[in-house]
Amino acid sequence: MLRGERLVVGGVELKSHLIVGTGKYASFEQTKKAVEASGADCVTVAVRRVNILDKNQENLLEYLDPKEYKILPNTAGCYGVEEAVRTARLARAAGISDLIKLEVIGDPKTLFPDTEGLLQATRILVKEGFIVLPYTNDDPIVAKKLQDAGAAAVMPLAAPIGSGLGIQNPFNIRIILETVSIPVIVDAGVGTASDAAIAMELGCDGVLMNTAIAGAKEPILMAEAMRHAVEAGRLAFRAGRIGKKLYANASSPIEGMIE
Amino acid sequence: MIVKLNGQSRDVPADTTLSDLLSELRILPERVAVELNFNIIDRDSLQRVRLKEGDSIEIIGFVGGGSC
């Protein structure tokens, strides 16, 4: 299956297949520069209490203009259906859009999703008109159930959040791609450029990452590397790779050899 | 009177509206969502809603974050 040329999130066609997080940067200035270097035109942001003690606090959205970037609020850090739904409603009320990257986390050590809660929360939010992009594990059955529940995309993990382990089960990601018709965006676990390229070579519609860029020694350089990796992976997928063989297959003709 | 704002006790004058509270905090309503006793208050209603003793208010906004 050749999936869409462009990644479409919430009815909006994005220029890039890369979505980046905005956490863990040294400053908003660095966040902005890294986002620019990544080429991403969709960024995810967390929903938190406003710091009421610091009246001069800067706002992230002054650096990432919602007119320029598609803002994808997330329910990061939510451990239950109720908390995730409440956070999603607040995100919408804060006035960006109906988009929500839904996270219902099941365990603080692995940060693996609680897929039962995720499905419940997806159903509730879809009914309320949200465009739900659930962060899920690499389980094709759950991916199918999320699609049936009305999710706008599925975001299976490559590996645990922030682990940098890369795609641990490319076969499951492939099966997910064959199972659902909605966009598949690998979310979490990417460590370096080749991991992002592999996700795109598999045929994924997009990759979402935060720590791999923000945690690199040179975040802005890594952001640029990720831009190239995602583009290269996408091109390789479209080009169609050669089959793998056990033995050599010469690329120069046999004919015309000097004797 | 005492209300709870983002989890902390705060003394506010009687008859304070949510809109007054935001101005006092120098927070632009366009950038935040306001929840009063677990109910989200529309931006248009901020001027009308007056606080009562013991009310719990959450003012939330967007911060840098990826996953978790």
Tab-separated table of C-alpha atoms in Angstrom:
chain	number	residue	atom	x	y	z
A	1	MET	CA	0.000	0.000	0.000
A	2	LEU	CA	1.396	3.371	-0.950
A	3	ARG	CA	0.142	5.781	1.643
A	4	GLY	CA	-0.583	9.458	1.084
A	5	GLU	CA	2.153	11.662	-0.241
A	6	ARG	CA	1.607	14.120	2.550
A	7	LEU	CA	0.914	13.677	6.210
A	8	VAL	CA	-2.574	14.988	6.904
A	9	VAL	CA	-3.351	15.862	10.510
A	10	GLY	CA	-6.788	17.102	11.390
A	11	GLY	CA	-7.662	17.878	7.803
A	12	VAL	CA	-4.515	19.908	7.331
A	13	GLU	CA	-1.889	18.736	4.900
A	14	LEU	CA	1.534	19.138	6.492
A	15	LYS	CA	4.653	19.952	4.547
A	16	SER	CA	6.804	17.641	6.640
A	17	HIS	CA	6.438	14.050	7.790
A	18	LEU	CA	8.191	15.000	11.001
A	19	ILE	CA	6.354	16.232	14.100
A	20	VAL	CA	8.484	17.486	16.964
A	21	GLY	CA	7.966	17.942	20.668
A	22	THR	CA	8.848	21.157	22.452
A	23	GLY	CA	10.060	19.868	25.825
A	24	LYS	CA	13.487	19.568	27.425
A	25	TYR	CA	15.116	22.471	25.560
A	26	ALA	CA	17.442	24.922	27.293
A	27	SER	CA	15.326	27.905	26.225
A	28	PHE	CA	12.401	28.896	24.023
A	29	GLU	CA	14.955	30.400	21.649
A	30	GLN	CA	16.644	27.012	21.268
A	31	THR	CA	13.237	25.323	20.880
A	32	LYS	CA	12.405	27.672	18.015
A	33	LYS	CA	15.737	27.151	16.279
A	34	ALA	CA	15.502	23.372	16.588
A	35	VAL	CA	11.945	23.337	15.257
A	36	GLU	CA	13.026	25.482	12.311
A	37	ALA	CA	16.010	23.210	11.589
A	38	SER	CA	13.784	20.116	11.738
A	39	GLY	CA	11.560	21.423	8.949
A	40	ALA	CA	8.515	20.305	10.958
A	41	ASP	CA	5.365	22.370	10.581
A	42	CYS	CA	3.507	20.614	13.374
A	43	VAL	CA	4.665	20.758	16.996
A	44	THR	CA	3.266	19.133	20.091
A	45	VAL	CA	2.867	21.016	23.367
A	46	ALA	CA	1.895	19.991	26.890
A	47	VAL	CA	-1.003	21.387	28.907
A	48	ARG	CA	-0.060	22.620	32.375
A	49	ARG	CA	-1.026	25.087	35.084
A	50	VAL	CA	0.063	28.613	34.276
A	51	ASN	CA	2.771	29.864	36.620
A	52	ILE	CA	0.830	32.514	38.522
A	53	LEU	CA	3.803	33.669	40.555
A	54	ASP	CA	5.895	34.862	37.628
A	55	LYS	CA	4.007	37.680	35.942
A	56	ASN	CA	6.668	38.169	33.292
A	57	GLN	CA	6.764	34.571	32.244
A	58	GLU	CA	7.287	34.097	28.526
A	59	ASN	CA	4.855	32.064	26.501
A	60	LEU	CA	6.032	29.275	24.222
A	61	LEU	CA	3.502	30.311	21.584
A	62	GLU	CA	5.240	33.664	21.261
A	63	TYR	CA	8.116	31.681	19.779
A	64	LEU	CA	6.066	29.182	17.807
A	65	ASP	CA	3.307	31.178	16.169
A	66	PRO	CA	0.123	29.100	15.799
A	67	LYS	CA	-0.409	30.817	12.444
A	68	GLU	CA	2.833	29.281	11.217
A	69	TYR	CA	2.780	25.946	13.018
A	70	LYS	CA	0.044	23.430	13.537
A	71	ILE	CA	-0.096	23.144	17.328
A	72	LEU	CA	-0.845	19.656	18.607
A	73	PRO	CA	-1.646	19.741	22.330
A	74	ASN	CA	-1.013	16.507	24.216
A	75	THR	CA	-2.226	14.869	27.405
A	76	ALA	CA	1.300	13.896	28.447
A	77	GLY	CA	1.557	12.769	32.037
A	78	CYS	CA	-2.073	11.677	32.357
A	79	TYR	CA	-2.551	8.324	34.064
A	80	GLY	CA	-6.279	7.884	33.862
A	81	VAL	CA	-9.166	8.287	31.438
A	82	GLU	CA	-10.762	11.071	33.473
A	83	GLU	CA	-7.537	13.071	33.773
A	84	ALA	CA	-6.729	12.687	30.068
A	85	VAL	CA	-10.245	13.708	28.997
A	86	ARG	CA	-10.182	16.708	31.342
A	87	THR	CA	-6.802	17.784	29.983
A	88	ALA	CA	-8.015	17.427	26.389
A	89	ARG	CA	-11.050	19.584	27.127
A	90	LEU	CA	-8.864	22.258	28.723
A	91	ALA	CA	-6.517	22.166	25.729
A	92	ARG	CA	-9.425	22.778	23.394
A	93	ALA	CA	-10.752	25.551	25.639
A	94	ALA	CA	-7.343	27.226	25.518
A	95	GLY	CA	-8.284	27.843	21.975
A	96	ILE	CA	-6.013	26.214	19.443
A	97	SER	CA	-8.128	23.514	17.807
A	98	ASP	CA	-9.887	20.187	18.248
A	99	LEU	CA	-6.620	18.307	17.818
A	100	ILE	CA	-5.351	16.216	20.694
A	101	LYS	CA	-2.418	13.831	20.968
A	102	LEU	CA	-3.961	11.501	23.489
A	103	GLU	CA	-1.787	9.824	26.081
A	104	VAL	CA	-3.139	7.619	28.821
A	105	ILE	CA	-0.070	6.317	30.576
A	106	GLY	CA	-0.158	3.005	32.396
A	107	ASP	CA	3.068	2.902	34.336
A	108	PRO	CA	5.647	5.525	35.430
A	109	LYS	CA	8.694	3.323	34.865
A	110	THR	CA	8.038	2.320	31.260
A	111	LEU	CA	5.538	5.067	30.358
A	112	PHE	CA	3.792	2.423	28.280
A	113	PRO	CA	0.252	3.338	27.302
A	114	ASP	CA	-2.728	1.950	29.178
A	115	THR	CA	-4.444	0.773	26.019
A	116	GLU	CA	-7.738	-0.047	27.725
A	117	GLY	CA	-7.957	3.495	29.106
A	118	LEU	CA	-6.714	4.883	25.794
A	119	LEU	CA	-9.588	3.266	23.916
A	120	GLN	CA	-12.144	4.540	26.416
A	121	ALA	CA	-10.751	8.082	26.304
A	122	THR	CA	-10.628	7.969	22.489
A	123	ARG	CA	-14.306	7.028	22.294
A	124	ILE	CA	-15.305	9.833	24.698
A	125	LEU	CA	-13.279	12.513	22.915
A	126	VAL	CA	-14.283	11.451	19.391
A	127	LYS	CA	-17.912	11.740	20.475
A	128	GLU	CA	-17.158	15.295	21.655
A	129	GLY	CA	-15.748	16.225	18.262
A	130	PHE	CA	-12.050	15.995	18.990
A	131	ILE	CA	-9.550	14.938	16.360
A	132	VAL	CA	-7.805	12.247	18.366
A	133	LEU	CA	-4.257	11.038	17.731
A	134	PRO	CA	-3.621	8.350	20.323
A	135	TYR	CA	-0.159	7.370	21.508
A	136	THR	CA	-0.309	3.587	21.603
A	137	ASN	CA	1.931	0.549	21.741
A	138	ASP	CA	2.999	-1.385	18.670
A	139	ASP	CA	-0.005	-3.700	18.847
A	140	PRO	CA	-1.908	-4.038	15.546
A	141	ILE	CA	-5.088	-5.209	17.292
A	142	VAL	CA	-5.183	-2.115	19.488
A	143	ALA	CA	-4.405	0.046	16.449
A	144	LYS	CA	-7.422	-1.441	14.664
A	145	LYS	CA	-9.636	-0.859	17.695
A	146	LEU	CA	-8.468	2.765	17.873
A	147	GLN	CA	-9.312	3.213	14.207
A	148	ASP	CA	-12.754	1.712	14.803
A	149	ALA	CA	-13.194	4.077	17.772
A	150	GLY	CA	-12.730	7.016	15.406
A	151	ALA	CA	-9.077	7.954	15.936
A	152	ALA	CA	-7.720	10.243	13.201
A	153	ALA	CA	-4.311	8.520	13.271
A	154	VAL	CA	-2.471	5.983	15.371
A	155	MET	CA	0.850	6.731	16.976
A	156	PRO	CA	2.583	3.501	17.902
A	157	LEU	CA	5.768	3.692	19.929
A	158	ALA	CA	9.099	2.618	18.482
A	159	ALA	CA	10.382	1.957	21.993
A	160	PRO	CA	9.686	3.456	25.444
A	161	ILE	CA	9.395	7.267	25.589
A	162	GLY	CA	12.793	8.910	25.869
A	163	SER	CA	14.654	5.577	25.637
A	164	GLY	CA	16.333	6.263	22.300
A	165	LEU	CA	16.267	2.539	21.513
A	166	GLY	CA	14.845	2.931	18.006
A	167	ILE	CA	12.220	0.711	16.390
A	168	GLN	CA	12.193	-2.487	18.416
A	169	ASN	CA	9.562	-4.306	16.423
A	170	PRO	CA	9.531	-3.205	12.788
A	171	PHE	CA	7.398	-6.218	11.907
A	172	ASN	CA	4.569	-5.041	14.153
A	173	ILE	CA	4.804	-1.552	12.660
A	174	ARG	CA	4.501	-3.144	9.212
A	175	ILE	CA	1.478	-5.139	10.297
A	176	ILE	CA	-0.106	-1.980	11.740
A	177	LEU	CA	0.468	-0.280	8.381
A	178	GLU	CA	-1.341	-3.139	6.668
A	179	THR	CA	-4.114	-3.232	9.262
A	180	VAL	CA	-5.291	0.363	9.435
A	181	SER	CA	-6.069	2.915	6.754
A	182	ILE	CA	-5.601	6.011	8.951
A	183	PRO	CA	-2.134	7.640	9.140
A	184	VAL	CA	0.483	5.774	11.181
A	185	ILE	CA	2.916	8.050	12.999
A	186	VAL	CA	5.734	6.461	14.984
A	187	ASP	CA	5.819	8.267	18.308
A	188	ALA	CA	8.511	7.844	20.963
A	189	GLY	CA	11.692	5.840	21.239
A	190	VAL	CA	13.624	7.301	18.315
A	191	GLY	CA	17.295	7.777	19.235
A	192	THR	CA	19.058	8.952	16.113
A	193	ALA	CA	18.559	9.736	12.440
A	194	SER	CA	18.671	6.138	11.188
A	195	ASP	CA	15.763	5.224	13.501
A	196	ALA	CA	13.617	7.919	11.909
A	197	ALA	CA	14.697	6.802	8.431
A	198	ILE	CA	13.696	3.200	9.228
A	199	ALA	CA	10.230	4.324	10.340
A	200	MET	CA	9.749	6.137	7.055
A	201	GLU	CA	11.248	3.281	4.982
A	202	LEU	CA	8.664	0.979	6.515
A	203	GLY	CA	6.012	3.234	4.982
A	204	CYS	CA	4.908	5.193	8.022
A	205	ASP	CA	3.172	8.487	7.380
A	206	GLY	CA	5.179	10.348	9.959
A	207	VAL	CA	7.491	10.290	12.932
A	208	LEU	CA	7.109	12.238	16.164
A	209	MET	CA	10.072	12.833	18.426
A	210	ASN	CA	11.261	15.120	21.201
A	211	THR	CA	14.109	13.756	23.340
A	212	ALA	CA	16.144	12.502	20.361
A	213	ILE	CA	16.544	16.136	19.293
A	214	ALA	CA	16.333	18.064	22.573
A	215	GLY	CA	18.639	15.633	24.370
A	216	ALA	CA	21.339	15.548	21.683
A	217	LYS	CA	24.624	17.331	22.402
A	218	GLU	CA	23.813	19.712	19.555
A	219	PRO	CA	20.002	19.800	19.349
A	220	ILE	CA	19.813	22.092	16.332
A	221	LEU	CA	22.228	19.927	14.354
A	222	MET	CA	20.283	16.805	15.297
A	223	ALA	CA	17.054	18.513	14.239
A	224	GLU	CA	18.579	19.030	10.801
A	225	ALA	CA	19.750	15.394	10.729
A	226	MET	CA	16.196	14.273	11.498
A	227	ARG	CA	14.799	16.399	8.695
A	228	HIS	CA	17.116	14.684	6.213
A	229	ALA	CA	16.493	11.231	7.718
A	230	VAL	CA	12.724	11.531	7.443
A	231	GLU	CA	12.965	12.830	3.871
A	232	ALA	CA	15.482	10.135	2.873
A	233	GLY	CA	13.403	7.383	4.473
A	234	ARG	CA	10.275	8.588	2.718
A	235	LEU	CA	12.042	8.736	-0.663
A	236	ALA	CA	13.486	5.244	-0.160
A	237	PHE	CA	10.013	3.922	0.628
A	238	ARG	CA	8.588	5.508	-2.495
A	239	ALA	CA	11.505	4.269	-4.588
A	240	GLY	CA	10.966	0.687	-3.401
A	241	ARG	CA	13.981	-1.051	-1.980
A	242	ILE	CA	15.608	-4.129	-3.524
A	243	GLY	CA	14.925	-7.527	-2.069
A	244	LYS	CA	17.393	-9.007	0.389
A	245	LYS	CA	19.486	-11.924	-0.906
A	246	LEU	CA	21.928	-14.222	0.810
A	247	TYR	CA	24.500	-14.224	-1.999
A	248	ALA	CA	26.142	-11.586	-4.151
A	249	ASN	CA	24.631	-10.278	-7.364
A	250	ALA	CA	27.206	-8.404	-9.447
A	251	SER	CA	26.256	-4.979	-10.696
A	252	SER	CA	28.714	-4.949	-13.605
A	253	PRO	CA	28.017	-6.932	-16.779
A	254	ILE	CA	29.728	-10.299	-17.293
A	255	GLU	CA	29.928	-9.685	-21.061
A	256	GLY	CA	33.002	-7.938	-22.456
A	257	MET	CA	35.381	-9.118	-19.773
A	258	ILE	CA	38.979	-9.295	-21.025
A	259	GLU	CA	40.136	-12.844	-21.429
B	1	MET	CA	-12.248	35.731	50.796
B	2	ILE	CA	-10.107	32.662	50.223
B	3	VAL	CA	-10.196	30.711	46.956
B	4	LYS	CA	-7.936	27.997	45.632
B	5	LEU	CA	-5.997	29.024	42.540
B	6	ASN	CA	-3.939	26.384	40.729
B	7	GLY	CA	-3.815	24.400	43.936
B	8	GLN	CA	-2.764	27.305	46.177
B	9	SER	CA	-4.832	29.379	48.591
B	10	ARG	CA	-5.292	32.977	47.552
B	11	ASP	CA	-7.063	35.906	49.122
B	12	VAL	CA	-9.224	37.820	46.641
B	13	PRO	CA	-11.665	40.696	47.194
B	14	ALA	CA	-15.349	39.810	47.378
B	15	ASP	CA	-17.179	40.057	44.043
B	16	THR	CA	-14.020	39.392	42.019
B	17	THR	CA	-14.837	38.102	38.543
B	18	LEU	CA	-12.656	35.597	36.713
B	19	SER	CA	-11.808	38.353	34.292
B	20	ASP	CA	-10.620	40.559	37.206
B	21	LEU	CA	-8.478	37.704	38.461
B	22	LEU	CA	-6.799	37.219	35.069
B	23	SER	CA	-6.065	40.965	34.762
B	24	GLU	CA	-4.615	40.967	38.266
B	25	LEU	CA	-2.340	38.086	37.246
B	26	ARG	CA	-1.532	39.794	33.928
B	27	ILE	CA	-2.668	36.744	31.992
B	28	LEU	CA	-4.208	37.170	28.551
B	29	PRO	CA	-7.426	35.137	28.325
B	30	GLU	CA	-6.650	34.202	24.692
B	31	ARG	CA	-3.755	32.030	25.774
B	32	VAL	CA	-5.322	30.049	28.598
B	33	ALA	CA	-8.265	27.922	29.644
B	34	VAL	CA	-10.044	28.562	32.925
B	35	GLU	CA	-11.754	25.913	34.963
B	36	LEU	CA	-13.977	26.788	37.947
B	37	ASN	CA	-14.853	23.900	40.272
B	38	PHE	CA	-14.107	21.427	37.444
B	39	ASN	CA	-16.257	23.275	34.897
B	40	ILE	CA	-14.605	24.980	31.953
B	41	ILE	CA	-15.675	28.612	31.709
B	42	ASP	CA	-16.062	30.055	28.212
B	43	ARG	CA	-13.926	33.062	27.456
B	44	ASP	CA	-17.053	35.129	26.869
B	45	SER	CA	-18.322	34.345	30.360
B	46	LEU	CA	-15.178	35.313	32.284
B	47	GLN	CA	-16.504	38.797	32.953
B	48	ARG	CA	-19.808	37.551	34.284
B	49	VAL	CA	-18.644	34.792	36.601
B	50	ARG	CA	-18.017	36.026	40.160
B	51	LEU	CA	-15.948	34.034	42.595
B	52	LYS	CA	-17.289	32.676	45.861
B	53	GLU	CA	-15.488	31.703	49.042
B	54	GLY	CA	-13.820	28.301	48.633
B	55	ASP	CA	-14.003	28.211	44.828
B	56	SER	CA	-11.332	26.195	43.087
B	57	ILE	CA	-9.880	27.765	39.952
B	58	GLU	CA	-7.458	26.248	37.472
B	59	ILE	CA	-5.737	28.399	34.873
B	60	ILE	CA	-3.916	26.303	32.340
B	61	GLY	CA	-1.843	27.044	29.282
B	62	PHE	CA	0.568	25.401	26.874
B	63	VAL	CA	4.142	24.590	27.798
B	64	GLY	CA	6.987	22.797	26.092
B	65	GLY	CA	6.466	19.058	26.049
B	66	GLY	CA	6.618	15.989	23.901
B	67	SER	CA	5.491	12.791	25.470
B	68	CYS	CA	4.983	12.476	29.200
